C-alpha atoms as a printed R data frame, in Angstrom:
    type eleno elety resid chain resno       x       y        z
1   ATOM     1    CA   UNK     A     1  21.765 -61.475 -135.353
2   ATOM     2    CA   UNK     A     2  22.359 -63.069 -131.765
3   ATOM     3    CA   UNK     A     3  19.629 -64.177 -129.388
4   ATOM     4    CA   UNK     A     4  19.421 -63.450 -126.452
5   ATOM     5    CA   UNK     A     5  18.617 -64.957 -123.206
6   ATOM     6    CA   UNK     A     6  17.860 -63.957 -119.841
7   ATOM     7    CA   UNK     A     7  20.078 -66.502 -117.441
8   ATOM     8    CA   UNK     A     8  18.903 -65.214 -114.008
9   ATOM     9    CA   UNK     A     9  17.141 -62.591 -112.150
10  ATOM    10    CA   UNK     A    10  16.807 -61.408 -108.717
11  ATOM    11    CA   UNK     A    11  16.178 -58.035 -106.206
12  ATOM    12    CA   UNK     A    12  16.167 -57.112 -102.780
13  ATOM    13    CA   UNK     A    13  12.581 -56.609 -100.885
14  ATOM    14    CA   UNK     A    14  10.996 -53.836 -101.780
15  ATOM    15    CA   UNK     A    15  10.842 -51.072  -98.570
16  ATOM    16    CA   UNK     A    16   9.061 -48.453  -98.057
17  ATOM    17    CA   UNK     A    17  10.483 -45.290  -98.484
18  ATOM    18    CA   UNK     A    18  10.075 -43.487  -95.733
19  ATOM    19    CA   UNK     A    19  11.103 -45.547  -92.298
20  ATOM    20    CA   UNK     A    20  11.473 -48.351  -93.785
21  ATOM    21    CA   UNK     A    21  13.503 -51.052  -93.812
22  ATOM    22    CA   UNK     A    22  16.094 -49.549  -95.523
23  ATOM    23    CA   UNK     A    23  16.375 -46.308  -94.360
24  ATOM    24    CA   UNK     A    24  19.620 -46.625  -93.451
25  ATOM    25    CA   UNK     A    25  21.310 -48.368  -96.286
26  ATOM    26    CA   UNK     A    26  22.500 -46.299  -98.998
27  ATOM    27    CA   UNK     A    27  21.877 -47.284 -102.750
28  ATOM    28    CA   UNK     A    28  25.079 -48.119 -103.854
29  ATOM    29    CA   UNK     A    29  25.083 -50.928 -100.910
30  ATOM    30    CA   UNK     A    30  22.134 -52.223 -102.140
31  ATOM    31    CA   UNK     A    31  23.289 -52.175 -105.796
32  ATOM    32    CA   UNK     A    32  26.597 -53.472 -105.099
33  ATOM    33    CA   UNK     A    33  24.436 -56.383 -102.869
34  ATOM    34    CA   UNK     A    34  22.702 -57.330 -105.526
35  ATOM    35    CA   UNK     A    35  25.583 -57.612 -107.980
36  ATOM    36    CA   UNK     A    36  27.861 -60.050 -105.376
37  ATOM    37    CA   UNK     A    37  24.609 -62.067 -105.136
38  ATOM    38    CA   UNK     A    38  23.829 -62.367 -108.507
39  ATOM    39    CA   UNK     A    39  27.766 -63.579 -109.337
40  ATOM    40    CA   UNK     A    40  27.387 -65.975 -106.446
41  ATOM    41    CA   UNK     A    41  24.137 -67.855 -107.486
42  ATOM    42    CA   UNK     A    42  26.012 -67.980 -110.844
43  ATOM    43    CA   UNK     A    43  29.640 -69.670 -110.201
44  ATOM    44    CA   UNK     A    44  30.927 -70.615 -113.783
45  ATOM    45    CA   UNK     A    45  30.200 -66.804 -114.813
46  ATOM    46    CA   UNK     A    46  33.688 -65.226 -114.697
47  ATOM    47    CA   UNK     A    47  32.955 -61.261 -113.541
48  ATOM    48    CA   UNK     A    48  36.133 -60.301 -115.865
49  ATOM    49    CA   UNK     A    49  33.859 -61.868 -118.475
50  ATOM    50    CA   UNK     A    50  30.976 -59.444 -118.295
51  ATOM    51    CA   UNK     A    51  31.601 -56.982 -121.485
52  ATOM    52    CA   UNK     A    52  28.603 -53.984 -119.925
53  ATOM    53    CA   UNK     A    53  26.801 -53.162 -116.836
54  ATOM    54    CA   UNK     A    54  23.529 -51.513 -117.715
55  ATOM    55    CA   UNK     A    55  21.877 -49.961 -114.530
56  ATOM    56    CA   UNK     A    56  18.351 -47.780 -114.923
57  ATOM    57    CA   UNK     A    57  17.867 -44.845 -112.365
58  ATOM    58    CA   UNK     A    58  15.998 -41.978 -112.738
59  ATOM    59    CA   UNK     A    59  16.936 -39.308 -109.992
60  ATOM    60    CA   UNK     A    60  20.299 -39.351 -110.632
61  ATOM    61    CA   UNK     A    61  21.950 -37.426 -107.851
62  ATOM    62    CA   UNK     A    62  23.455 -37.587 -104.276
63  ATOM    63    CA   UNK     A    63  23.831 -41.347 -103.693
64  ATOM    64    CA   UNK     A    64  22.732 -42.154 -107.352
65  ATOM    65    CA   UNK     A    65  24.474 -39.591 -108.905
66  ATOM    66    CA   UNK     A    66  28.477 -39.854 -110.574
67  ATOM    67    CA   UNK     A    67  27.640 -42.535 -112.554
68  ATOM    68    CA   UNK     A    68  26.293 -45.243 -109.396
69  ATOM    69    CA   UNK     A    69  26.224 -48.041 -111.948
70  ATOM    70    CA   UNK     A    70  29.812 -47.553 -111.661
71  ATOM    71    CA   UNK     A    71  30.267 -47.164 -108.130
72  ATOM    72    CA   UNK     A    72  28.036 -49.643 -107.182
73  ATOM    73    CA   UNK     A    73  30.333 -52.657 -109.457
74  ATOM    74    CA   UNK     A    74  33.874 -51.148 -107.611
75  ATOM    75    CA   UNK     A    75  31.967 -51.775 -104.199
76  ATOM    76    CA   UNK     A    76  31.054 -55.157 -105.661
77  ATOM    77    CA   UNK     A    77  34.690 -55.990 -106.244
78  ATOM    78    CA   UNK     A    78  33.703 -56.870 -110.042
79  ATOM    79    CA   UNK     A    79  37.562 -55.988 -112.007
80  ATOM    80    CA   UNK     A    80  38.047 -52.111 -112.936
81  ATOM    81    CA   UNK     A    81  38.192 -53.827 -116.562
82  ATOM    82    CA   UNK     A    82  34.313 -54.422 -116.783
83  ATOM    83    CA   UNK     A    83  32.450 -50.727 -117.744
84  ATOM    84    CA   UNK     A    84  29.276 -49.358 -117.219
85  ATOM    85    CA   UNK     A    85  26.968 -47.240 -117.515
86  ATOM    86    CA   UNK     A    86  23.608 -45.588 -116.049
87  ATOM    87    CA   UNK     A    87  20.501 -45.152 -118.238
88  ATOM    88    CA   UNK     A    88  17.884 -42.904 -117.732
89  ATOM    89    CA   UNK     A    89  14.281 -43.184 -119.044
90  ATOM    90    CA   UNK     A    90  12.300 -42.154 -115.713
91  ATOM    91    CA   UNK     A    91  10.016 -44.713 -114.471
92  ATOM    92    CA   UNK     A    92  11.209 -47.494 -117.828
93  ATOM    93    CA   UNK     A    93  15.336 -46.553 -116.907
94  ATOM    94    CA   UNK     A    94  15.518 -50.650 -115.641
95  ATOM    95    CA   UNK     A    95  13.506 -51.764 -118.964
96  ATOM    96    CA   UNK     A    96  15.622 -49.411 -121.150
97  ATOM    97    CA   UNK     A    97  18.636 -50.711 -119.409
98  ATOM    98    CA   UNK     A    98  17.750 -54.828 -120.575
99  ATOM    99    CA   UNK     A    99  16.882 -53.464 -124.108
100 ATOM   100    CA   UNK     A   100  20.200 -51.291 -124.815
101 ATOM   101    CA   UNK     A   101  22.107 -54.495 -122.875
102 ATOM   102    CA   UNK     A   102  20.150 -56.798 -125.232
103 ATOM   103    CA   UNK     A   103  20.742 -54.298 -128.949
104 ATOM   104    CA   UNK     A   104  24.398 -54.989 -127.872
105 ATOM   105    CA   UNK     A   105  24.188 -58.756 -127.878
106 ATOM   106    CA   UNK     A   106  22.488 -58.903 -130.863
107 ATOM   107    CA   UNK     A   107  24.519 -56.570 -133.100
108 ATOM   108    CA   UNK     A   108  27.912 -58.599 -131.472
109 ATOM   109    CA   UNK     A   109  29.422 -55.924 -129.529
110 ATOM   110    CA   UNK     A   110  28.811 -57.978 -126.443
111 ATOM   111    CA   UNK     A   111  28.230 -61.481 -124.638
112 ATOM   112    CA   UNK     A   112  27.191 -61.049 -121.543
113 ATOM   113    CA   UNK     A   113  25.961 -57.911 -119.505
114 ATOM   114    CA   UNK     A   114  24.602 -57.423 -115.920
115 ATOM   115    CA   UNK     A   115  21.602 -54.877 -116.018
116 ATOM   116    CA   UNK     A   116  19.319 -54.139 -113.087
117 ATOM   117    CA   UNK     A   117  18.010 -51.038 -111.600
118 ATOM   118    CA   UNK     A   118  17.525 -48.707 -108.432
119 ATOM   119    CA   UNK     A   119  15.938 -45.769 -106.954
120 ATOM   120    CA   UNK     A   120  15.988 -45.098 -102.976
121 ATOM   121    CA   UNK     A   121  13.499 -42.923 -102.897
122 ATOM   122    CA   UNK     A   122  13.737 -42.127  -99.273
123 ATOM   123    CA   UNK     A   123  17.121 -40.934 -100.113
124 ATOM   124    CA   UNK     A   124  16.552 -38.848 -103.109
125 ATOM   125    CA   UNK     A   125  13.257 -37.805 -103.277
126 ATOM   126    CA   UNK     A   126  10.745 -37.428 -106.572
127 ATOM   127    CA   UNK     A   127  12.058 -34.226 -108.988
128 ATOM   128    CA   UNK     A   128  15.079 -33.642 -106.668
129 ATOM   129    CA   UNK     A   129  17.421 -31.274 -108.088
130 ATOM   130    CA   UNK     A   130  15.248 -30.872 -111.478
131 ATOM   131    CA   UNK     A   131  14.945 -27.336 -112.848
132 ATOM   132    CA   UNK     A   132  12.228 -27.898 -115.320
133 ATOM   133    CA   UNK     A   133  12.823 -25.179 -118.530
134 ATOM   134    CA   UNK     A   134  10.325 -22.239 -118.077
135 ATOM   135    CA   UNK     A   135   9.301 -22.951 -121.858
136 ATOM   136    CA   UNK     A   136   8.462 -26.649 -121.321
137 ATOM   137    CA   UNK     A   137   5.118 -24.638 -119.847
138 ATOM   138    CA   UNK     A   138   4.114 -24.131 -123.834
139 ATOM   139    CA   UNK     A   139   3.307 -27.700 -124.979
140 ATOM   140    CA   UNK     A   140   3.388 -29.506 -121.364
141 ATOM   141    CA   UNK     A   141   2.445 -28.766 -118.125
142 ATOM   142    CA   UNK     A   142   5.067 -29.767 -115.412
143 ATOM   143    CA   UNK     A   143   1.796 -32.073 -113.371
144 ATOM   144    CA   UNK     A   144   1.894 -34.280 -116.321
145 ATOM   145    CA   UNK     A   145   5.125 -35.992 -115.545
146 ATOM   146    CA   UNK     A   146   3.131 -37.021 -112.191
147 ATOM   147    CA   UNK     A   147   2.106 -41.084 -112.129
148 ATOM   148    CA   UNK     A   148  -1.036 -40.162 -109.467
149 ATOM   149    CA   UNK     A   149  -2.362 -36.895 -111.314
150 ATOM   150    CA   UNK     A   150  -1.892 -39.394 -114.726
151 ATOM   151    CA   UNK     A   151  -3.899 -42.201 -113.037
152 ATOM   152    CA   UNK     A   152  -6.609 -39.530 -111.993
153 ATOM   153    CA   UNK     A   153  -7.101 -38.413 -115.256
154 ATOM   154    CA   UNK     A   154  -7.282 -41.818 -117.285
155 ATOM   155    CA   UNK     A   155  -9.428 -42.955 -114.806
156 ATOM   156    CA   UNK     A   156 -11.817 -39.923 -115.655
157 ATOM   157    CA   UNK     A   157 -11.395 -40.419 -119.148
158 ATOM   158    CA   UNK     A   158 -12.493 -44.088 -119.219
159 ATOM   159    CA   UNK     A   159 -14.854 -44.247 -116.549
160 ATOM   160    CA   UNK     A   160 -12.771 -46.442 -114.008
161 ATOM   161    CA   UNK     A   161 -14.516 -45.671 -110.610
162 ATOM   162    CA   UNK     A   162 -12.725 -45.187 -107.219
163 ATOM   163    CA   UNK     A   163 -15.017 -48.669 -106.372
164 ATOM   164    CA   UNK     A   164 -13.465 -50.877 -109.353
165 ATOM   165    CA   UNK     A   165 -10.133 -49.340 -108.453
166 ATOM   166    CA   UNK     A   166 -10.133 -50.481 -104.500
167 ATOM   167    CA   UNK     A   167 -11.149 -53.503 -105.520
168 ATOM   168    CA   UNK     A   168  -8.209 -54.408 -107.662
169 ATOM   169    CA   UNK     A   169  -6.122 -52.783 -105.122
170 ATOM   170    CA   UNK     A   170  -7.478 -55.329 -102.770
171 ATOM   171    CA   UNK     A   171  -7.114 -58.295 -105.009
172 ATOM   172    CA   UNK     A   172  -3.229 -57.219 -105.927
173 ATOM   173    CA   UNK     A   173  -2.372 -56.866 -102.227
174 ATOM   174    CA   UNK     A   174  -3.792 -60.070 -101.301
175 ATOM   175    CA   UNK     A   175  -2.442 -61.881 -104.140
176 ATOM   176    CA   UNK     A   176   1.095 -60.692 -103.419
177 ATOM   177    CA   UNK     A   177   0.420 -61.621  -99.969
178 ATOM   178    CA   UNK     A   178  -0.612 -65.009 -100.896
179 ATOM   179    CA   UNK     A   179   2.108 -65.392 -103.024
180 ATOM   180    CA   UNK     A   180   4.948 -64.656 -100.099
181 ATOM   181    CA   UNK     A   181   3.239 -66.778  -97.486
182 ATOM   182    CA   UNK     A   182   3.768 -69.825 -100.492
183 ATOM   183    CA   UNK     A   183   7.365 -68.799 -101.469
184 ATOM   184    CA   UNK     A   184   6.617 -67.926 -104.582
185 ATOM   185    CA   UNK     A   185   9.005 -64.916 -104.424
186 ATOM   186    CA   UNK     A   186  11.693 -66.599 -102.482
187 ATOM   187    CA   UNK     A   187  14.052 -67.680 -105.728
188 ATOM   188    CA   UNK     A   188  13.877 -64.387 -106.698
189 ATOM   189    CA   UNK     A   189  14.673 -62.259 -103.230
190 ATOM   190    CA   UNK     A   190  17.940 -62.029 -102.178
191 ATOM   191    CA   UNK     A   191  18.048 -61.660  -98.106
192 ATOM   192    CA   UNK     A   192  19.159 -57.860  -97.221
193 ATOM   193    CA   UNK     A   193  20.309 -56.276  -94.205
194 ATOM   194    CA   UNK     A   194  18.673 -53.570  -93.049
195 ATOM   195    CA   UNK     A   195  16.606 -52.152  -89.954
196 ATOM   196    CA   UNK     A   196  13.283 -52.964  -88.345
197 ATOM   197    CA   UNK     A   197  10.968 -50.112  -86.928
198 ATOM   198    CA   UNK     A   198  13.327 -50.107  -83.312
199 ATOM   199    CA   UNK     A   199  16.460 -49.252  -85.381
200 ATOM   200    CA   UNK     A   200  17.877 -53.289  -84.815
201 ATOM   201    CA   UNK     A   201  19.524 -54.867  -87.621
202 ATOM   202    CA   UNK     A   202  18.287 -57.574  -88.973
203 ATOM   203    CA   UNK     A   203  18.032 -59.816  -92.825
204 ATOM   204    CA   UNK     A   204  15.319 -59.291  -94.737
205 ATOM   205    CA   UNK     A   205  13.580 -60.990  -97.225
206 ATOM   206    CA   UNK     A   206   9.899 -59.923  -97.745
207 ATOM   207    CA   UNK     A   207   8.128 -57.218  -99.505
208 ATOM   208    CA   UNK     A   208   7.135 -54.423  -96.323
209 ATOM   209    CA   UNK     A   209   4.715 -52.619  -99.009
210 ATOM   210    CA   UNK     A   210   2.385 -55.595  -99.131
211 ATOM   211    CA   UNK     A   211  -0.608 -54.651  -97.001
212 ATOM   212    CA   UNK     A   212  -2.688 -58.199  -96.254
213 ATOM   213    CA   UNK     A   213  -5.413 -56.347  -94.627
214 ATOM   214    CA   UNK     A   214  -6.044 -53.978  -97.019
215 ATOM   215    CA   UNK     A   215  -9.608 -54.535  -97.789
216 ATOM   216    CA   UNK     A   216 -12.639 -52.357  -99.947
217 ATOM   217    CA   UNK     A   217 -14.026 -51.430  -96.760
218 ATOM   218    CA   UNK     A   218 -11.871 -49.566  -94.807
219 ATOM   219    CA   UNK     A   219 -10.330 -48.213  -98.534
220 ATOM   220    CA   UNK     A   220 -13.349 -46.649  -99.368
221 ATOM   221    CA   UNK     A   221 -13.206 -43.900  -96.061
222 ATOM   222    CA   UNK     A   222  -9.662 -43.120  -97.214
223 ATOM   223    CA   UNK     A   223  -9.033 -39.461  -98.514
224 ATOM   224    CA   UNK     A   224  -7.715 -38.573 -101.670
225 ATOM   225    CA   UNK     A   225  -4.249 -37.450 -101.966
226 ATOM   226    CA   UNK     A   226  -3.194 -36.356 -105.410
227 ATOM   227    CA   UNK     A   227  -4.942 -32.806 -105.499
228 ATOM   228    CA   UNK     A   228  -8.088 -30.965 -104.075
229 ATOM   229    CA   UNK     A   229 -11.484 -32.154 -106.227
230 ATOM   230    CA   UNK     A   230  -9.607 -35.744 -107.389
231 ATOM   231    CA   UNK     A   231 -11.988 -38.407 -106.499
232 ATOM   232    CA   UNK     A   232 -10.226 -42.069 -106.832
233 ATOM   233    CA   UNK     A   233  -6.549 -41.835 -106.177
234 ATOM   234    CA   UNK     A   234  -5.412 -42.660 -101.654
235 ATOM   235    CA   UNK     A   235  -2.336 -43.855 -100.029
236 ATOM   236    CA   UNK     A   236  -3.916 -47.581 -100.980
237 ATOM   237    CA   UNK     A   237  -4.474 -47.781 -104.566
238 ATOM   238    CA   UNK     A   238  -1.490 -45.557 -105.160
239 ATOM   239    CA   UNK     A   239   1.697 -47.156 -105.835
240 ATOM   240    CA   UNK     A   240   3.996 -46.646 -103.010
241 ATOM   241    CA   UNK     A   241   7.016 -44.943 -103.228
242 ATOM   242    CA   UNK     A   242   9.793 -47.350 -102.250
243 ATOM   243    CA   UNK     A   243  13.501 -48.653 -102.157
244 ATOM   244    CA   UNK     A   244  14.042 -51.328 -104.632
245 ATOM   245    CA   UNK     A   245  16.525 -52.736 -106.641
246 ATOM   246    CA   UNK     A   246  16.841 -55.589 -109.542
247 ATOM   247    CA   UNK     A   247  18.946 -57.249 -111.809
248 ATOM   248    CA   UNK     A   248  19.659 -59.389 -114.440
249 ATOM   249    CA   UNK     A   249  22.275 -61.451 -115.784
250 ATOM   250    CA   UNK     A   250  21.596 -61.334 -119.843
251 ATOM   251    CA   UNK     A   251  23.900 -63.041 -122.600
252 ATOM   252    CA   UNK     A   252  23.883 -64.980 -125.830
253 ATOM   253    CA   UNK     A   253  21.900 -68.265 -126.086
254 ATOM   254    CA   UNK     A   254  24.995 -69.894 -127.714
255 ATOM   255    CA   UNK     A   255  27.583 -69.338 -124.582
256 ATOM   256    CA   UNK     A   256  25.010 -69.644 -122.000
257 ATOM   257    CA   UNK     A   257  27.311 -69.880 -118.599
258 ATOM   258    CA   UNK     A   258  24.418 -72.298 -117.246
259 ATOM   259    CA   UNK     A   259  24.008 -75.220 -120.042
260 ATOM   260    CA   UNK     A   260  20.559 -76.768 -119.620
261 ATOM   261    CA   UNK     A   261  19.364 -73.832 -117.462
262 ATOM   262    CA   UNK     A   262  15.898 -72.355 -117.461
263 ATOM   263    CA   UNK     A   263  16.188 -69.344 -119.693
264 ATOM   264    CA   UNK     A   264  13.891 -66.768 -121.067
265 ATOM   265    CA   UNK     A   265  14.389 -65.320 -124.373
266 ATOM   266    CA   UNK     A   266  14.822 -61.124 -125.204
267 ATOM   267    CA   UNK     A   267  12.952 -60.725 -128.620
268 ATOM   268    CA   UNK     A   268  11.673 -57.323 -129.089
269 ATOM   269    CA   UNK     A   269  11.298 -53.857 -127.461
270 ATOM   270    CA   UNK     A   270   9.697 -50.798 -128.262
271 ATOM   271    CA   UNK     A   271   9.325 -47.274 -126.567
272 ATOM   272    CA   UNK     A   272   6.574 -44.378 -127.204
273 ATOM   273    CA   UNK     A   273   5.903 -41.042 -125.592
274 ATOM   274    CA   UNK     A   274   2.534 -39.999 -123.640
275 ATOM   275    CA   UNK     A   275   1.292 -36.420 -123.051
């Protein structure tokens, strides 16, 4: 069996969904973005060469619908030879798009694939579309496929407060923001143009759902938002909705395209179902 390496990774800033800096970029652009920048940072990788293009989305419609792996790699000028295909496994499509890239490595049907992920929220909003099967309502109740309402009720069921939940909150928005005023995320953004609150055009290339002032304090006064009678989850503990995409360049170790390049190694994956 193959191993299998990861040879490079990068995404665009993440933007919020609504207004922000991508508002009016569609999410094939972005994609197809991504992929030209990707191929650029890597020279001696030959697109013709790429055997699969493995691209996670969940709400696969409008812009992300017909297959936008697809259409995103024809915008990106990669040859009409190279395939691909869109996974869905709602919010793990990206991670189940590396593992069925990385099965096909190590079985030998391919060498190297291009996976990555998007979902322009903004664009195609949450459950648009979906017509959830009336008899679904037997074993599963249609609020359980929601991430807040989830949260909520694991945070019932093992006693995490609203308190402890501001507070690391807090800490992860002030460690991201840390982390961009050092550069720590600058190998890993690509620059992308898109628009600033007056509608001017512009390159960007830092996260706009980082909130550096978002302290326990002013948290604590903020009202829930999930249902009536919730008591922890608010617009800044939540994770945002936002437009983001990523992607990764994945092959076998032995015809690595970048000899005596930092690499990280693929070696297991595993998926389970939740109620």
């Amino acid at each position: 069996m193959e191993q299998v390496v990861i040879v490079d990774a990068v995404r665009t800033p993440m933007g919020r969904s609504k207004g922000g800096a991508f508002r009016h970029v569609r999410a094939e652009d972005l994609s197809a973005h991504l992929m030209r920048s990707l191929l650029s940072r890597n020279p001696s990788l030959d697109p013709a060469a790429i055997d699969d293009i493995y691209w996670g989305c969940v709400q696969q419609t409008l812009e992300q619908g017909f297959n936008i792996a697809r259409n995103a790699a024809l915008l990106a000028e990669i040859p009409h030879s190279v395939p691909a295909t869109t996974v869905n496994r709602l919010c793990g499509s990206s991670m189940q798009a590396l593992h069925d890239a990385a099965r096909m490595i190590m079985t030998g049907d391919a060498s190297v694939c291009l996976i990555g992920g998007v979902e322009h929220m903004g664009h195609v909003p949450m459950s648009h579309g979906v017509d959830f099967h009336p008899g679904l309502s037997r074993n599963v109740a249609k609020a359980a496929g929601m991430m807040g309402l989830t949260a909520e009720m694991l945070a019932r069921l093992h006693g995490i407060s609203r308190e402890m939940q501001d507070q690391f909150a807090a800490r992860s928005h002030a460690r991201a923001w840390a982390a961009t005023q050092s550069g720590a995320f600058k190998a890993e953004i690509i620059p992308t143009g898109g628009h600033d609150a007056d509608g001017v055009l512009k390159s960007f290339n830092y996260d706009e759902v980082i909130r550096p002032g978002n302290d326990r304090g002013s948290a604590g006064c903020i009202k829930t938002r999930i249902r009536p009678g919730d008591r922890h989850r608010h617009g800044r503990n939540l994770l945002r909705t936002l437009r983001r995409r990523s992607r990764h360049v994945i092959n076998e170790r032995k015809s690595c395209p970048r000899a005596g390049a930092k690499t990280s190694r693929s070696r297991t994956f595993h998926g389970g179902g939740r109620l």
